[in-house]
Coordinates of C-alpha atoms in Angstrom, one line a residue:
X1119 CA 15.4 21.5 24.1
X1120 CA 12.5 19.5 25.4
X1121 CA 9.4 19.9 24.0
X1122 CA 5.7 19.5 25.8
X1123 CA 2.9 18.5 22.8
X1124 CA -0.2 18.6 24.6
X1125 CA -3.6 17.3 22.6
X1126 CA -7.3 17.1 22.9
X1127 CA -7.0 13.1 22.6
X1128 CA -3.4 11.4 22.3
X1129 CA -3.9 7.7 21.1
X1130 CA -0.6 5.8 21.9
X1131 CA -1.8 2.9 19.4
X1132 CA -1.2 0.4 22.2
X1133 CA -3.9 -1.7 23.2
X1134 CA -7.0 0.3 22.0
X1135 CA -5.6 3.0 24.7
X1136 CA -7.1 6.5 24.5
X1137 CA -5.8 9.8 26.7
X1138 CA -8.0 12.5 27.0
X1139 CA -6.4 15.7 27.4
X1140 CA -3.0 13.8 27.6
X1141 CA 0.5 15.0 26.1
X1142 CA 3.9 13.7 25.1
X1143 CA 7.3 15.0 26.0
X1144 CA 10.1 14.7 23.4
X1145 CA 13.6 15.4 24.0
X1146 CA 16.4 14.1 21.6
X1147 CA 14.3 12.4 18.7
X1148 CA 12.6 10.7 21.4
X1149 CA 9.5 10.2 23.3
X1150 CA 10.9 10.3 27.3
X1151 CA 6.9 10.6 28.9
X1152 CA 3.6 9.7 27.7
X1153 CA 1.2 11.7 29.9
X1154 CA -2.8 11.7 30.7
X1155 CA -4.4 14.7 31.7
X1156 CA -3.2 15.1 35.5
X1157 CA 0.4 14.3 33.9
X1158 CA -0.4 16.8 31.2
X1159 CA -1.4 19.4 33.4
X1160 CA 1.3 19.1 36.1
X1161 CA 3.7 19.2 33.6
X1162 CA 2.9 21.9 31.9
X1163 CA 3.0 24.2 34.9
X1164 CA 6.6 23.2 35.5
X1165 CA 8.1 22.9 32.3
X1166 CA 11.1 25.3 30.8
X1167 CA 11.1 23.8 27.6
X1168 CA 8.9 24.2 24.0
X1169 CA 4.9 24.1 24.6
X1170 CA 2.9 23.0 21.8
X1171 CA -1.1 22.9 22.8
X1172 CA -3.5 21.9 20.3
X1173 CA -6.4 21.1 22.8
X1174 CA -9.0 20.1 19.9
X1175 CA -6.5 18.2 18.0
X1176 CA -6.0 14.3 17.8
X1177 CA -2.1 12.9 18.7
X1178 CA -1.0 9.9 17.1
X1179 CA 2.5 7.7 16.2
X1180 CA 3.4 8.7 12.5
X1181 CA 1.4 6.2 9.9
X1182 CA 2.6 3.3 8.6
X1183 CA 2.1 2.3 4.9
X1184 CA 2.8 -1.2 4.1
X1185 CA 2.3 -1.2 0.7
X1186 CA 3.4 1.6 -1.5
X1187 CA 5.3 1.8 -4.8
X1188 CA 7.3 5.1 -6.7
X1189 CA 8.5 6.2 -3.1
X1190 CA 12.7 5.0 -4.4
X1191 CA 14.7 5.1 -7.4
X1192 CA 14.0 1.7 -7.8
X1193 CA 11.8 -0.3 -10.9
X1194 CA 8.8 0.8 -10.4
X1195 CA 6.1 -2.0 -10.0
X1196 CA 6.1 -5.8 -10.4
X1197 CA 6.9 -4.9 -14.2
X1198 CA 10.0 -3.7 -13.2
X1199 CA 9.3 -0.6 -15.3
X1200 CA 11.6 2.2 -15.4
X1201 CA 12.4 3.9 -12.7
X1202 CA 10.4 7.8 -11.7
X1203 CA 12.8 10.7 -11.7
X1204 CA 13.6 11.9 -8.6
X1205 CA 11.3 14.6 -8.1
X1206 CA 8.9 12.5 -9.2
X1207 CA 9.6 9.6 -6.0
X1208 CA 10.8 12.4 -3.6
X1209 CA 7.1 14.3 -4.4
X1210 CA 5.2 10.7 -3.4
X1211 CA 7.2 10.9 -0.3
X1212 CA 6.5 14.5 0.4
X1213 CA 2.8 13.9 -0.3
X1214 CA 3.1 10.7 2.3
X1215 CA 4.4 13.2 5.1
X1216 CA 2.3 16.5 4.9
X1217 CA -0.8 13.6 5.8
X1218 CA 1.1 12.4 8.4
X1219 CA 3.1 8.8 7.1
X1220 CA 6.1 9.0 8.5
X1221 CA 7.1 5.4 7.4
X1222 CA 6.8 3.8 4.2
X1223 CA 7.4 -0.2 3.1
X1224 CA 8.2 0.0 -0.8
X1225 CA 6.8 -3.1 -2.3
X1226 CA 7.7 -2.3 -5.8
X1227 CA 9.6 -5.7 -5.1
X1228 CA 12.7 -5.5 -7.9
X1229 CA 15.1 -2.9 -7.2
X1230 CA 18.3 -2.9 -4.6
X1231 CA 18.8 -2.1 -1.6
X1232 CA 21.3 0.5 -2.2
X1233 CA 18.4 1.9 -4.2
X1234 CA 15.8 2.2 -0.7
X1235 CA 18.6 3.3 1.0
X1236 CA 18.7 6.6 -1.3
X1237 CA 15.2 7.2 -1.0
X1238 CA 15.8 6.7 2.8
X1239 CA 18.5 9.3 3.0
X1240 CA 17.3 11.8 0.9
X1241 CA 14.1 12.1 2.8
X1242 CA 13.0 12.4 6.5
X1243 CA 10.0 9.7 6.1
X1244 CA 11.5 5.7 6.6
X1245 CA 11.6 3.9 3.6
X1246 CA 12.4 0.5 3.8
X1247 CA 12.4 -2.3 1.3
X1248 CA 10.7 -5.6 0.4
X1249 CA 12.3 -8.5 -2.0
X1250 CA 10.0 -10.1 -5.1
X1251 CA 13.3 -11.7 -6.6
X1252 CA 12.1 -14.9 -7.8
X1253 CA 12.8 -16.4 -10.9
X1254 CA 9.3 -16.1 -11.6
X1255 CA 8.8 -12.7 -10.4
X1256 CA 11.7 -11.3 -12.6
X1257 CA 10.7 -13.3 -15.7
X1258 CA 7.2 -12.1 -15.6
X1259 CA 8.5 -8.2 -14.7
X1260 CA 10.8 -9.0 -18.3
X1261 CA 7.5 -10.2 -20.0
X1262 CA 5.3 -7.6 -19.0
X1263 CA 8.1 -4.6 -19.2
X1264 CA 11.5 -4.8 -17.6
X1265 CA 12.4 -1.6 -18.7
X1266 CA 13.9 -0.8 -15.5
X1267 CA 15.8 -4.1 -14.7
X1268 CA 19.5 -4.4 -14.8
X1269 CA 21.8 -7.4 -14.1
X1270 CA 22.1 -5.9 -10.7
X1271 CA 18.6 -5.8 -10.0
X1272 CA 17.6 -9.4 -12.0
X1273 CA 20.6 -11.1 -10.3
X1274 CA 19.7 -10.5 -7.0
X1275 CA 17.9 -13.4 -5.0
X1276 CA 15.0 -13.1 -1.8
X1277 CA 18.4 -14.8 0.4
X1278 CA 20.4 -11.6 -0.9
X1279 CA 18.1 -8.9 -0.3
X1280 CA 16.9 -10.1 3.1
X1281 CA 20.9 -10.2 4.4
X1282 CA 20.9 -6.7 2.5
X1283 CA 18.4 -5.1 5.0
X1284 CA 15.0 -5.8 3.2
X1285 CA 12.2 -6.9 5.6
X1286 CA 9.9 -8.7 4.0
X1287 CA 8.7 -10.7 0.2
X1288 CA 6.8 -8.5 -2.1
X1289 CA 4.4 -7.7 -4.0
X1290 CA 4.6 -10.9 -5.0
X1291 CA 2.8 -10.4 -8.8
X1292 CA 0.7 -6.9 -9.6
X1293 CA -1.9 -5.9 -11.7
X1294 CA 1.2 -5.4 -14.6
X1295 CA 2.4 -8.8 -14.5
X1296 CA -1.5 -10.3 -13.7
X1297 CA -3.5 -9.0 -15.9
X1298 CA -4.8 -6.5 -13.7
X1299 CA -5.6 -2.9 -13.3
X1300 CA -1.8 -1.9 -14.3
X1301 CA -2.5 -3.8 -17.9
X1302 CA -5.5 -1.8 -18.1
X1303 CA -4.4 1.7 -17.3
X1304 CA -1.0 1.5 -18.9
X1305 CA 0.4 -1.3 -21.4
X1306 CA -2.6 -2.6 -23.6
X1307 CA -3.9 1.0 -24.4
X1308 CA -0.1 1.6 -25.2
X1309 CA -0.2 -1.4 -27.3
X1310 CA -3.6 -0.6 -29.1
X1311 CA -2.3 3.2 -29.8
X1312 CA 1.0 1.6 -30.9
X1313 CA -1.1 -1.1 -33.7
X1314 CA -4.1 1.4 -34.8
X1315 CA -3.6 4.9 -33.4
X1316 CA -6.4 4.9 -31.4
X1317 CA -6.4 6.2 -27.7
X1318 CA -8.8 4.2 -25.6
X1319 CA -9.6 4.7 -21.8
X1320 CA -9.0 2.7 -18.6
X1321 CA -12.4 1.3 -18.7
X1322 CA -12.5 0.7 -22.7
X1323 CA -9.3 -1.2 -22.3
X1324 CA -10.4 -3.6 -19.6
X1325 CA -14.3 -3.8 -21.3
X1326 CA -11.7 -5.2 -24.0
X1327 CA -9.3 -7.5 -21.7
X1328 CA -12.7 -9.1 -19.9
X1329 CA -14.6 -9.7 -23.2
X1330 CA -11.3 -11.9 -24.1
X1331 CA -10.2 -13.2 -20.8
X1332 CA -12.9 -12.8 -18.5
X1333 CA -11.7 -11.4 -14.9
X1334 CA -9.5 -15.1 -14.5
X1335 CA -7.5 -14.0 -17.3
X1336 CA -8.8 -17.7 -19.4
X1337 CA -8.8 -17.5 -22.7
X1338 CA -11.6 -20.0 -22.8
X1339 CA -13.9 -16.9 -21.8
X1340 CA -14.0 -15.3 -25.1
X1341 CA -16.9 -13.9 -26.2
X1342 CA -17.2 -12.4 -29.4
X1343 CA -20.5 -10.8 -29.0
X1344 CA -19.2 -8.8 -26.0
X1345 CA -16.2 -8.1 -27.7
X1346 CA -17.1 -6.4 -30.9
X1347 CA -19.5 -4.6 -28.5
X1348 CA -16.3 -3.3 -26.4
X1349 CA -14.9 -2.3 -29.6
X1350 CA -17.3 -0.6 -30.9
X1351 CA -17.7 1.0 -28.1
X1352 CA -13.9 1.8 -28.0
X1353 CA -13.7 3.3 -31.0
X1354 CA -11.9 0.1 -32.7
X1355 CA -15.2 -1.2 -34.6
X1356 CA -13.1 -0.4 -37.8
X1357 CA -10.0 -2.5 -36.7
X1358 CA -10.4 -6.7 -37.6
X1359 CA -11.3 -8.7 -34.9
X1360 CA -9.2 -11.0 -34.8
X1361 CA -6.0 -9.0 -35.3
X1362 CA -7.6 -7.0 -32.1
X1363 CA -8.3 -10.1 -30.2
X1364 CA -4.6 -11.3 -30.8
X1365 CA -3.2 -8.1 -29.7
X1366 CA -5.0 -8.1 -26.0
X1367 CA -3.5 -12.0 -25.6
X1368 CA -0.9 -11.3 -26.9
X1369 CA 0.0 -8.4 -24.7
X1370 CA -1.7 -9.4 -21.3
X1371 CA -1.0 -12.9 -21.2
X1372 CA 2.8 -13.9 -21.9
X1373 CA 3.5 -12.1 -17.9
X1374 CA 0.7 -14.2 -16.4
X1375 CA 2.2 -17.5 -15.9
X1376 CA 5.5 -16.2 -14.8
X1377 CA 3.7 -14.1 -12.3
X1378 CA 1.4 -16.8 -10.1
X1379 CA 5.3 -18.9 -10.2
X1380 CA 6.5 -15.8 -8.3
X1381 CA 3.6 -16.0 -5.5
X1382 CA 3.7 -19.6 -5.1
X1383 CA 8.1 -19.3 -5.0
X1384 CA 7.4 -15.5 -2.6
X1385 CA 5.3 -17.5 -0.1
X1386 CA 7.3 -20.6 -0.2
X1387 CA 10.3 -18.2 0.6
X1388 CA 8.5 -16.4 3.2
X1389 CA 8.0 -19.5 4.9
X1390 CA 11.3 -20.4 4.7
X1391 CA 13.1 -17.5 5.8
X1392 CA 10.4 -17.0 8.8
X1393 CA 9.8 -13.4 7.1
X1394 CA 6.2 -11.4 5.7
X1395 CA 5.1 -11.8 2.6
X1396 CA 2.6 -9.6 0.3
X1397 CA 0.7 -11.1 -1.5
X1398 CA -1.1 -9.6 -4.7
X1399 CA -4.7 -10.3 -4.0
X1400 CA -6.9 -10.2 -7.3
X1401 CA -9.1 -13.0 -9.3
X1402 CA -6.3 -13.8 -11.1
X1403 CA -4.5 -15.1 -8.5
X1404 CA -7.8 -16.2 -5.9
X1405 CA -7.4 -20.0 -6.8
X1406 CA -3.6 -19.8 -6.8
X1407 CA -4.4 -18.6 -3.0
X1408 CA -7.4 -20.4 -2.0
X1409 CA -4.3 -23.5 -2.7
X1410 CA -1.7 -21.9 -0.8
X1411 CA -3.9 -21.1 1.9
X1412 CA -4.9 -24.9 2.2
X1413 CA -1.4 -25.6 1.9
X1414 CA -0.2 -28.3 4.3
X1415 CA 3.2 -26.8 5.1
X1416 CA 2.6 -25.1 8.4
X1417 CA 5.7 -23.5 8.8
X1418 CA 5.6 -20.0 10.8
X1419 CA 5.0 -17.0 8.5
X1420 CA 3.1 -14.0 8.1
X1421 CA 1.4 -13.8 4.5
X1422 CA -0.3 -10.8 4.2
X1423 CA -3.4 -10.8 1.3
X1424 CA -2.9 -7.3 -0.3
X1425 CA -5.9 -4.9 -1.4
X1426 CA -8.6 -8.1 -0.3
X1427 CA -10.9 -5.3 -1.5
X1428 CA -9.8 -5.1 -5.5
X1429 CA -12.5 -4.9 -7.5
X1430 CA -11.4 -7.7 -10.1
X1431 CA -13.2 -9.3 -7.7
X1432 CA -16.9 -9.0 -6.7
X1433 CA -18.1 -7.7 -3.3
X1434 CA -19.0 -11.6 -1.9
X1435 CA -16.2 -13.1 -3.9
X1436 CA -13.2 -10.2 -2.3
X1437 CA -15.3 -11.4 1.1
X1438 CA -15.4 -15.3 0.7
X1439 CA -11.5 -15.1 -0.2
X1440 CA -10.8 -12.7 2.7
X1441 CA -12.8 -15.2 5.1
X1442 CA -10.6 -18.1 3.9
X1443 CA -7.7 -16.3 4.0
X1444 CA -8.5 -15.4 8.1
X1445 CA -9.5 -19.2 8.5
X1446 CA -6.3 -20.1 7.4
X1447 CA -4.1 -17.5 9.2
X1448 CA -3.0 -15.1 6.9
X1449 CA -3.5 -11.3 7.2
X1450 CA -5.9 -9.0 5.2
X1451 CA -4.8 -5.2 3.7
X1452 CA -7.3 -3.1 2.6
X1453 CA -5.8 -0.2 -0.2
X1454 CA -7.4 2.9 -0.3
X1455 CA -6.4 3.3 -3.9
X1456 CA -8.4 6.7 -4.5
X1457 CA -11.8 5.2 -4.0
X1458 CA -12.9 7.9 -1.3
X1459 CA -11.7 11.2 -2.8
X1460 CA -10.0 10.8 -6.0
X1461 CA -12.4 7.9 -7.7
X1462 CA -9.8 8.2 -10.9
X1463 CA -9.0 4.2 -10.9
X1464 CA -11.1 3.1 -8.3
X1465 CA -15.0 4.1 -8.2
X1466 CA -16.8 2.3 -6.0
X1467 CA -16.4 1.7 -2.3
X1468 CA -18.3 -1.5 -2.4
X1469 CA -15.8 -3.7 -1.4
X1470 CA -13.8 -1.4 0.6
X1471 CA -17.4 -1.2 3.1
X1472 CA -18.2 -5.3 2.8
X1473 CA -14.9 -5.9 3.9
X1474 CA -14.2 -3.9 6.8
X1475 CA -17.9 -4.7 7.8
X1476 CA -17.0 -8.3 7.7
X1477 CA -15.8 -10.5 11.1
X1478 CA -11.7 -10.0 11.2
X1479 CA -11.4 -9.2 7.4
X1480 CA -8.9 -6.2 7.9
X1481 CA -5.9 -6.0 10.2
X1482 CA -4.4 -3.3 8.0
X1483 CA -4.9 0.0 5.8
X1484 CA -2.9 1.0 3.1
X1485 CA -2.7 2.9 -0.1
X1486 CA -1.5 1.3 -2.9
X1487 CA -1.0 3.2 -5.5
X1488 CA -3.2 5.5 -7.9
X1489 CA -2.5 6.9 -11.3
X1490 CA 0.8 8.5 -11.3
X1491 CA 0.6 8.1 -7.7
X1492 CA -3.1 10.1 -6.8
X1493 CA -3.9 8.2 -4.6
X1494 CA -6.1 9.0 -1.6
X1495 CA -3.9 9.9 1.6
X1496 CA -4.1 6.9 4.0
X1497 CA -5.3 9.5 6.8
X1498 CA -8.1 9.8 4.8
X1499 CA -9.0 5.7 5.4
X1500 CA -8.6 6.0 9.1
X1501 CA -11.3 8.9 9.0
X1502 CA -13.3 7.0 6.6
X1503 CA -13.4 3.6 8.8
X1504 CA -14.0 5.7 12.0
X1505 CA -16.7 8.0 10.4
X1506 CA -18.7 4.7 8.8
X1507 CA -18.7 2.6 12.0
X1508 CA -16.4 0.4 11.0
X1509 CA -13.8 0.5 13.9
X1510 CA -13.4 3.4 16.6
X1511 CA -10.7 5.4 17.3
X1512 CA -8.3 3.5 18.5
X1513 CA -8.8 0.7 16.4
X1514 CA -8.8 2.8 13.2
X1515 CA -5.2 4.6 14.4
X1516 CA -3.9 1.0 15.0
X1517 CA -4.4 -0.5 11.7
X1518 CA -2.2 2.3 10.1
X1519 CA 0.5 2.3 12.7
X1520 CA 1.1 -0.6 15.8
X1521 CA -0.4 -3.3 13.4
X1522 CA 2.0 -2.9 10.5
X1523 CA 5.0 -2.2 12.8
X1524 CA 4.0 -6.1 14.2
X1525 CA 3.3 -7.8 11.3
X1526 CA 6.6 -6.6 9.5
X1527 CA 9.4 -6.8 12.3
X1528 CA 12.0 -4.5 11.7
X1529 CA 9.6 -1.8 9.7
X1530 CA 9.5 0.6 12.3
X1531 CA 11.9 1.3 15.7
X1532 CA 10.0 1.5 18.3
X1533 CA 6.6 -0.9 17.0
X1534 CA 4.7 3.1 15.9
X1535 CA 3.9 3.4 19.4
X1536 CA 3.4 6.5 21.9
X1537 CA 6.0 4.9 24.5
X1538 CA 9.0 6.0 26.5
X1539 CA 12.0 5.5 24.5
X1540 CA 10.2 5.3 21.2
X1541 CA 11.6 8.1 17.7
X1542 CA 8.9 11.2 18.1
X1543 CA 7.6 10.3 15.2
X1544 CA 4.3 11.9 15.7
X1545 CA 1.2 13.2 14.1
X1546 CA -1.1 16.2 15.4
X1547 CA -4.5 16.3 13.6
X1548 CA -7.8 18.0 14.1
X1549 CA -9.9 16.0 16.3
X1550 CA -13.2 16.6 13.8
X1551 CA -11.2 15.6 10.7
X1552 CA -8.2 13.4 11.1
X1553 CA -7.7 14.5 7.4
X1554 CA -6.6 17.9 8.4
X1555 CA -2.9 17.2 9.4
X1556 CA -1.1 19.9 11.7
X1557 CA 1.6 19.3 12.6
X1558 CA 4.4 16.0 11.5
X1559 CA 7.4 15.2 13.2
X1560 CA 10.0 12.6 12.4
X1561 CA 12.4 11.9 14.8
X1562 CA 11.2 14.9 16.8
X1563 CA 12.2 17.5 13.8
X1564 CA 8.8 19.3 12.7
X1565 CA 8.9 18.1 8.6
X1566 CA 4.9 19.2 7.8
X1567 CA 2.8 21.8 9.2
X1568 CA -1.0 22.1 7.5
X1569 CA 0.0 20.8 4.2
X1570 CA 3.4 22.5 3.9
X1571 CA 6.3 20.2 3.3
X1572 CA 9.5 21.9 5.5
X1573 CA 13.3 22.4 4.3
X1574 CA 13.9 19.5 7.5
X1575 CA 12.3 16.9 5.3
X1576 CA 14.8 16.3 2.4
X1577 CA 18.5 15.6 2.9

């Protein structure tokens, strides 16, 4: 039976288009009219079919997430860890819909295809997969953790996985296999609890990393000043220094080397095959880029710089990097992480506002991924950007839903547009707060309504 969704606004994401009072019709999982408000109203007075009207309520294409990770039964992360049960993966998905993503890209970068194809059937949203098979990649993933790795998943190539259905490289490294945020959350306070039964934070454990490393991960940057202050601090005052100054090289650093091989062999892939590439954007990794990005091989790719707003970097360095990275033609993502709502891992919006106030910084929004997977809900970015100033309407919509579908070609049927012919995958949210979600349809079948997952979203 047809179905008639009339809206407040609808914004078909196509060309910074905006239909007041407009509507969509849907009929057999797809969109068959895209109507302003004279079509909307004529319509309506003539159709036999299902009426939705939600008259102060936003209409959108179903978001887009390009970079996600513990939406599959794949190894989770860059560090090939092992894998989340499944209601752990199939509850990130659920938590993707009821805020209104209907398609995810899973850049956890090691598992199989066979592997996003489960995640795919067992759930309405789209998963679809990217490839980090490098020989770097999979060596730093065995450095850092490889608990999840098999021969299947460590024999595979990029060539493989790309003829297998995956659309695009990466995440090529991660803050596992870089020395990043994963190091600091998860495997050196693992490693200091393991050596001296002491539990010490997030923040303890990178005051710790830095004081060794700095934020370049260069051992040259030790200071022991700073570190015995960061042990104290910690709790560890009582454990030698040197024993404790081994153990954070000694558990951050054998993954690092490995893991800038993998970006230089991802990109040099990506412009091989003519496919996307994500690229794992922190200060670890800003000189490896800066060089690829001044790289004289020209050949036609799209390299996307992932989270340009991390906060390994500063404010003006995430900028300058992000403005080099435009000057040289690659593409900048913006992750949410949980810096608006949560502010678990992420507690400063700093960057998040210099970049997005900068000149063609961000093309695209996307989450990331927060402790055990809190992170914010990328609706909540698009009604961030559009309540700041930073983009309008139309924009902000784009840059979770046409944008993606462009930059990674055979992510979405239909480009996450409002067009004839296009899956009715569809979003209805209040026109006040984009973070109140409706209604979610995928493929036309209602799999949401205000926060309530439905029996049509799981297989």
């Amino acid at each position: 039976m047809p179905t008639l969704i009339r809206a407040g606004v609808v914004v078909p994401a196509t060309g910074g288009t905006i239909l007041e009072g407009g509507a969509v019709v849907v009929d057999g999982g797809r969109i068959v009219e895209v109507l302003d408000a004279l079509g909307a109203r004529r319509a309506a007075e003539a159709f036999t079919g299902e009426v939705v009207d939600e008259p102060d309520s936003i209409l959108m294409p179903g978001l887009v997430n390009i970079h996600t990770h513990g939406v599959s039964p794949s190894p989770l992360f860059p560090s090939g860890s092992a894998p989340l049960p499944d209601e752990r993966w199939l509850g990130h998905l659920d938590r993707h819909a009821v805020a209104g993503t209907t398609t995810v890209l899973s850049t956890c970068g090691l598992g199989t295809m066979d592997e996003i194809r489960e995640a795919d059937g067992r759930h309405a949203v789209h998963v679809r997969g990217a490839t980090a098979h490098t020989p770097g990649s999979i060596a730093a993933a065995l450095a850092a953790d490889g608990a999840g790795l098999t021969g299947q998943h460590t024999q595979q190539t990029i060539e493989r996985m790309l003829a297998d259905g995956a659309v695009a490289i990466g995440e090529l490294a991660g803050g596992q296999t870089l020395g990043g945020g994963g190091q600091d959350l998860v495997f050196l306070p693992a490693a200091i609890l393991r050596r001296t039964g002491i539990v010490v934070t997030q923040a303890q454990a990178r005051g710790l990393k830095e004081s060794v490393l700095g934020r370049f991960m260069d051992e040259g940057a030790y200071s022991s000043e700073a570190f015995a202050e960061r042990a104290a601090q910690a709790g560890l005052g009582g454990v030698d220094t040197e024993v404790l100054r081994g153990l954070v090289v000694d558990t951050v650093m054998p993954s690092v080397g490995s893991a800038r091989d993998g970006i230089r062999e991802g990109v040099e892939a990506a412009r091989r095959f003519g496919v996307p590439a994500l690229v794992h954007s922190a200060s670890a990794s800003a000189d490896l880029i800066r060089e690829l990005q001044r790289s004289d091989d020209r050949r036609p790719a799209t390299i996307i710089a992932g989270h340009v707003n991390h906060t390994s970097h500063t404010a003006s360095e995430a900028v300058r990097l992000a403005e080099s990275g435009r000057d040289a033609g690659w593409y900048g993502e913006a992750s949410v992480f949980d810096l608006l709502e949560g502010r678990e891992t992420v507690q400063t919006r700093e960057h998040w506002d210099a970049l997005l106030e900068g000149i063609d910084l961000v093309d695209v929004l996307a989450t990331d991924y927060g402790h055990d997977g809190r992170h914010d809900p990328l609706i909540s970015a698009v009604q961030d950007v559009i309540a700041r100033g930073h983009r309008g309407l139309a924009e902000a919509v784009e840059m979770v839903t046409s944008v993606p579908a462009a930059l990674v070609p055979g992510l979405v049927e239909g480009g996450a547009m409002l067009r004839r012919g296009a899956p009715a995958d569809l979003v209805i949210a209040d026109r006040d707060d984009l973070r109140v979600v409706r209604r979610v349809y995928i493929g036309g079948v209602l799999v949401a309504e205000r926060g309530r997952m439905l029996s049509a979203a799981r297989a």
